[in-house]
Amino acid sequence: MKKLNYFLLLIPFLFFSCSKDSGTTSTPTPSYSIQGLWKTTSAVLNGVEKFGGTNTVKSELNYFNADGSFSTQSYSDTNFSTLAGYSTGTYTLPSSTTVNINANAYSPSNTLLANYNVTSQITLISSTELQLKTLNYPAANDVYIKKFIR
């Protein structure tokens, strides 16, 4: 169970996506950057919400840096004051719809909990919203969907 609680620390992230205008007028395709701060709003594993409410992690900050590094801080309260754990690592964007993340998750006392290397689909990105979908993580046949806002 402790491993599952720290799972929320593991997938924090992404870059840009494009959308097409369906009209006949040629319109520039918008690109959105994931660089900066994102706050987690939902983390659903196999249809079950694992964020907020009675779950261990109630608030989370995700930082995506221009150099490809990121960090995530997870808190056991809603006002970002009691650290439940954190994660640091790197991300790459092999395409506008895929992000690869390689990172370490730590307890509040700096104990290494896990190393993870995942590939997630960017299913939604705008100037204020981001959604990632990770298949087969943390175990085979699992579906994990995480949502963020700026």
PDB file of C-alpha atoms in Angstrom:
ATOM      1  CA  MET A   1       0.000   0.000   0.000  1.00  0.00           C
ATOM      2  CA  LYS A   2       2.873   2.357   0.832  1.00  0.00           C
ATOM      3  CA  LYS A   3       4.265   1.710  -2.638  1.00  0.00           C
ATOM      4  CA  LEU A   4       0.925   2.688  -4.182  1.00  0.00           C
ATOM      5  CA  ASN A   5       0.793   5.908  -2.144  1.00  0.00           C
ATOM      6  CA  TYR A   6       4.167   6.937  -3.498  1.00  0.00           C
ATOM      7  CA  PHE A   7       3.021   6.047  -6.990  1.00  0.00           C
ATOM      8  CA  LEU A   8       1.506   9.530  -7.218  1.00  0.00           C
ATOM      9  CA  LEU A   9       5.024  10.913  -6.968  1.00  0.00           C
ATOM     10  CA  LEU A  10       6.137   9.018 -10.002  1.00  0.00           C
ATOM     11  CA  ILE A  11       4.400  10.460 -12.989  1.00  0.00           C
ATOM     12  CA  PRO A  12       4.502  14.056 -12.961  1.00  0.00           C
ATOM     13  CA  PHE A  13       4.725  15.629 -17.049  1.00  0.00           C
ATOM     14  CA  LEU A  14       5.186  16.838 -20.822  1.00  0.00           C
ATOM     15  CA  PHE A  15       5.650  19.429 -23.467  1.00  0.00           C
ATOM     16  CA  PHE A  16       3.366  20.449 -26.292  1.00  0.00           C
ATOM     17  CA  SER A  17       0.559  19.293 -28.471  1.00  0.00           C
ATOM     18  CA  CYS A  18      -0.957  20.523 -31.675  1.00  0.00           C
ATOM     19  CA  SER A  19      -4.539  20.813 -32.757  1.00  0.00           C
ATOM     20  CA  LYS A  20      -5.935  21.484 -36.209  1.00  0.00           C
ATOM     21  CA  ASP A  21      -8.585  23.969 -37.174  1.00  0.00           C
ATOM     22  CA  SER A  22     -11.283  22.098 -39.081  1.00  0.00           C
ATOM     23  CA  GLY A  23     -12.296  25.090 -41.241  1.00  0.00           C
ATOM     24  CA  THR A  24     -11.048  25.868 -44.718  1.00  0.00           C
ATOM     25  CA  THR A  25      -9.085  28.911 -43.515  1.00  0.00           C
ATOM     26  CA  SER A  26      -5.439  28.291 -42.810  1.00  0.00           C
ATOM     27  CA  THR A  27      -4.895  29.022 -39.113  1.00  0.00           C
ATOM     28  CA  PRO A  28      -1.602  28.667 -37.243  1.00  0.00           C
ATOM     29  CA  THR A  29      -1.535  25.522 -35.086  1.00  0.00           C
ATOM     30  CA  PRO A  30      -1.086  26.423 -31.412  1.00  0.00           C
ATOM     31  CA  SER A  31       1.702  24.833 -29.397  1.00  0.00           C
ATOM     32  CA  TYR A  32       1.667  24.707 -25.635  1.00  0.00           C
ATOM     33  CA  SER A  33       4.722  24.283 -23.483  1.00  0.00           C
ATOM     34  CA  ILE A  34       4.753  22.206 -20.339  1.00  0.00           C
ATOM     35  CA  GLN A  35       7.563  24.284 -18.922  1.00  0.00           C
ATOM     36  CA  GLY A  36       6.755  25.804 -15.561  1.00  0.00           C
ATOM     37  CA  LEU A  37       4.553  24.818 -12.642  1.00  0.00           C
ATOM     38  CA  TRP A  38       1.607  22.391 -12.862  1.00  0.00           C
ATOM     39  CA  LYS A  39      -0.671  21.433  -9.962  1.00  0.00           C
ATOM     40  CA  THR A  40      -2.142  17.928  -9.892  1.00  0.00           C
ATOM     41  CA  THR A  41      -5.967  17.852  -9.811  1.00  0.00           C
ATOM     42  CA  SER A  42      -6.613  14.125 -10.289  1.00  0.00           C
ATOM     43  CA  ALA A  43      -4.767  10.798 -10.359  1.00  0.00           C
ATOM     44  CA  VAL A  44      -6.932   7.846 -11.400  1.00  0.00           C
ATOM     45  CA  LEU A  45      -5.537   4.303 -11.345  1.00  0.00           C
ATOM     46  CA  ASN A  46      -7.788   1.702 -13.000  1.00  0.00           C
ATOM     47  CA  GLY A  47     -10.839   3.902 -12.509  1.00  0.00           C
ATOM     48  CA  VAL A  48     -10.152   4.688  -8.820  1.00  0.00           C
ATOM     49  CA  GLU A  49      -9.188   8.214  -7.694  1.00  0.00           C
ATOM     50  CA  LYS A  50      -5.878   8.167  -5.780  1.00  0.00           C
ATOM     51  CA  PHE A  51      -5.531  11.915  -5.170  1.00  0.00           C
ATOM     52  CA  GLY A  52      -7.164  14.162  -2.580  1.00  0.00           C
ATOM     53  CA  GLY A  53     -10.106  13.231  -0.364  1.00  0.00           C
ATOM     54  CA  THR A  54      -9.136  10.401   1.982  1.00  0.00           C
ATOM     55  CA  ASN A  55      -6.033   9.489  -0.047  1.00  0.00           C
ATOM     56  CA  THR A  56      -2.527  10.073   1.339  1.00  0.00           C
ATOM     57  CA  VAL A  57      -1.579  12.747  -1.205  1.00  0.00           C
ATOM     58  CA  LYS A  58      -3.877  15.775  -1.142  1.00  0.00           C
ATOM     59  CA  SER A  59      -1.845  18.367  -3.075  1.00  0.00           C
ATOM     60  CA  GLU A  60       1.059  18.177  -5.495  1.00  0.00           C
ATOM     61  CA  LEU A  61       3.335  20.552  -7.404  1.00  0.00           C
ATOM     62  CA  ASN A  62       5.107  19.557 -10.626  1.00  0.00           C
ATOM     63  CA  TYR A  63       7.936  21.619 -12.123  1.00  0.00           C
ATOM     64  CA  PHE A  64       9.008  21.076 -15.742  1.00  0.00           C
ATOM     65  CA  ASN A  65      12.229  22.874 -16.579  1.00  0.00           C
ATOM     66  CA  ALA A  66      13.456  23.962 -19.997  1.00  0.00           C
ATOM     67  CA  ASP A  67      16.601  21.832 -19.598  1.00  0.00           C
ATOM     68  CA  GLY A  68      14.527  18.611 -19.410  1.00  0.00           C
ATOM     69  CA  SER A  69      14.695  18.228 -15.644  1.00  0.00           C
ATOM     70  CA  PHE A  70      11.681  18.158 -13.374  1.00  0.00           C
ATOM     71  CA  SER A  71      10.702  17.806  -9.761  1.00  0.00           C
ATOM     72  CA  THR A  72       7.505  16.920  -7.977  1.00  0.00           C
ATOM     73  CA  GLN A  73       6.554  17.585  -4.379  1.00  0.00           C
ATOM     74  CA  SER A  74       3.584  15.692  -2.920  1.00  0.00           C
ATOM     75  CA  TYR A  75       1.853  16.834   0.263  1.00  0.00           C
ATOM     76  CA  SER A  76      -0.471  15.151   2.750  1.00  0.00           C
ATOM     77  CA  ASP A  77      -2.475  18.364   3.218  1.00  0.00           C
ATOM     78  CA  THR A  78      -4.266  20.721   0.841  1.00  0.00           C
ATOM     79  CA  ASN A  79      -2.137  23.792   1.576  1.00  0.00           C
ATOM     80  CA  PHE A  80       1.219  22.359   0.377  1.00  0.00           C
ATOM     81  CA  SER A  81       2.857  22.373   3.817  1.00  0.00           C
ATOM     82  CA  THR A  82       3.339  18.731   4.959  1.00  0.00           C
ATOM     83  CA  LEU A  83       5.650  16.913   2.532  1.00  0.00           C
ATOM     84  CA  ALA A  84       4.577  13.322   1.815  1.00  0.00           C
ATOM     85  CA  GLY A  85       7.402  12.680  -0.663  1.00  0.00           C
ATOM     86  CA  TYR A  86       9.120  14.028  -3.729  1.00  0.00           C
ATOM     87  CA  SER A  87      10.538  12.982  -7.057  1.00  0.00           C
ATOM     88  CA  THR A  88      13.374  14.307  -9.228  1.00  0.00           C
ATOM     89  CA  GLY A  89      14.528  13.322 -12.669  1.00  0.00           C
ATOM     90  CA  THR A  90      14.421  14.099 -16.356  1.00  0.00           C
ATOM     91  CA  TYR A  91      11.891  14.021 -19.158  1.00  0.00           C
ATOM     92  CA  THR A  92      12.127  13.864 -22.929  1.00  0.00           C
ATOM     93  CA  LEU A  93       9.503  14.475 -25.591  1.00  0.00           C
ATOM     94  CA  PRO A  94      10.085  12.103 -28.502  1.00  0.00           C
ATOM     95  CA  SER A  95       6.871  13.409 -30.112  1.00  0.00           C
ATOM     96  CA  SER A  96       4.107  15.924 -29.449  1.00  0.00           C
ATOM     97  CA  THR A  97       1.979  13.136 -27.941  1.00  0.00           C
ATOM     98  CA  THR A  98       4.532  11.181 -25.911  1.00  0.00           C
ATOM     99  CA  VAL A  99       6.702  11.906 -22.904  1.00  0.00           C
ATOM    100  CA  ASN A 100       9.404   9.671 -21.402  1.00  0.00           C
ATOM    101  CA  ILE A 101      10.229  10.120 -17.715  1.00  0.00           C
ATOM    102  CA  ASN A 102      13.206   8.712 -15.823  1.00  0.00           C
ATOM    103  CA  ALA A 103      13.331   9.658 -12.150  1.00  0.00           C
ATOM    104  CA  ASN A 104      13.765   8.712  -8.512  1.00  0.00           C
ATOM    105  CA  ALA A 105      11.063   8.932  -5.848  1.00  0.00           C
ATOM    106  CA  TYR A 106      12.031   9.779  -2.259  1.00  0.00           C
ATOM    107  CA  SER A 107      10.395   9.820   1.156  1.00  0.00           C
ATOM    108  CA  PRO A 108      10.275  13.111   3.111  1.00  0.00           C
ATOM    109  CA  SER A 109      13.404  11.925   4.963  1.00  0.00           C
ATOM    110  CA  ASN A 110      15.303  11.573   1.639  1.00  0.00           C
ATOM    111  CA  THR A 111      15.163   7.765   1.515  1.00  0.00           C
ATOM    112  CA  LEU A 112      15.131   6.453  -2.057  1.00  0.00           C
ATOM    113  CA  LEU A 113      11.811   4.648  -2.615  1.00  0.00           C
ATOM    114  CA  ALA A 114      11.983   3.744  -6.289  1.00  0.00           C
ATOM    115  CA  ASN A 115      13.522   4.474  -9.669  1.00  0.00           C
ATOM    116  CA  TYR A 116      11.081   4.601 -12.543  1.00  0.00           C
ATOM    117  CA  ASN A 117      11.274   4.903 -16.296  1.00  0.00           C
ATOM    118  CA  VAL A 118       7.878   5.349 -17.959  1.00  0.00           C
ATOM    119  CA  THR A 119       6.351   6.454 -21.240  1.00  0.00           C
ATOM    120  CA  SER A 120       3.073   8.392 -21.080  1.00  0.00           C
ATOM    121  CA  GLN A 121       0.648   9.592 -23.732  1.00  0.00           C
ATOM    122  CA  ILE A 122      -0.217  13.295 -23.703  1.00  0.00           C
ATOM    123  CA  THR A 123      -3.975  13.068 -24.127  1.00  0.00           C
ATOM    124  CA  LEU A 124      -4.709  16.762 -23.480  1.00  0.00           C
ATOM    125  CA  ILE A 125      -2.678  19.933 -23.269  1.00  0.00           C
ATOM    126  CA  SER A 126      -3.689  23.590 -23.383  1.00  0.00           C
ATOM    127  CA  SER A 127      -2.345  26.751 -21.832  1.00  0.00           C
ATOM    128  CA  THR A 128      -3.989  25.766 -18.517  1.00  0.00           C
ATOM    129  CA  GLU A 129      -4.616  21.983 -18.615  1.00  0.00           C
ATOM    130  CA  LEU A 130      -2.543  18.846 -19.052  1.00  0.00           C
ATOM    131  CA  GLN A 131      -3.545  15.180 -19.002  1.00  0.00           C
ATOM    132  CA  LEU A 132      -1.250  12.138 -19.154  1.00  0.00           C
ATOM    133  CA  LYS A 133      -2.169   8.509 -19.677  1.00  0.00           C
ATOM    134  CA  THR A 134       0.267   5.758 -18.715  1.00  0.00           C
ATOM    135  CA  LEU A 135      -0.409   2.137 -19.638  1.00  0.00           C
ATOM    136  CA  ASN A 136       0.947  -0.932 -17.822  1.00  0.00           C
ATOM    137  CA  TYR A 137       2.149   1.045 -14.809  1.00  0.00           C
ATOM    138  CA  PRO A 138       2.669   0.386 -11.964  1.00  0.00           C
ATOM    139  CA  ALA A 139       1.814  -3.159 -13.108  1.00  0.00           C
ATOM    140  CA  ALA A 140       0.804  -4.939 -16.306  1.00  0.00           C
ATOM    141  CA  ASN A 141      -2.679  -3.979 -17.576  1.00  0.00           C
ATOM    142  CA  ASP A 142      -2.899  -0.919 -15.272  1.00  0.00           C
ATOM    143  CA  VAL A 143      -4.160   2.397 -16.682  1.00  0.00           C
ATOM    144  CA  TYR A 144      -3.095   5.555 -14.851  1.00  0.00           C
ATOM    145  CA  ILE A 145      -4.485   8.961 -15.846  1.00  0.00           C
ATOM    146  CA  LYS A 146      -3.159  12.108 -14.206  1.00  0.00           C
ATOM    147  CA  LYS A 147      -4.583  15.615 -14.682  1.00  0.00           C
ATOM    148  CA  PHE A 148      -2.929  18.978 -14.002  1.00  0.00           C
ATOM    149  CA  ILE A 149      -3.715  22.696 -14.117  1.00  0.00           C
ATOM    150  CA  ARG A 150      -1.480  25.778 -14.213  1.00  0.00           C
TER     151      ARG A 150
END
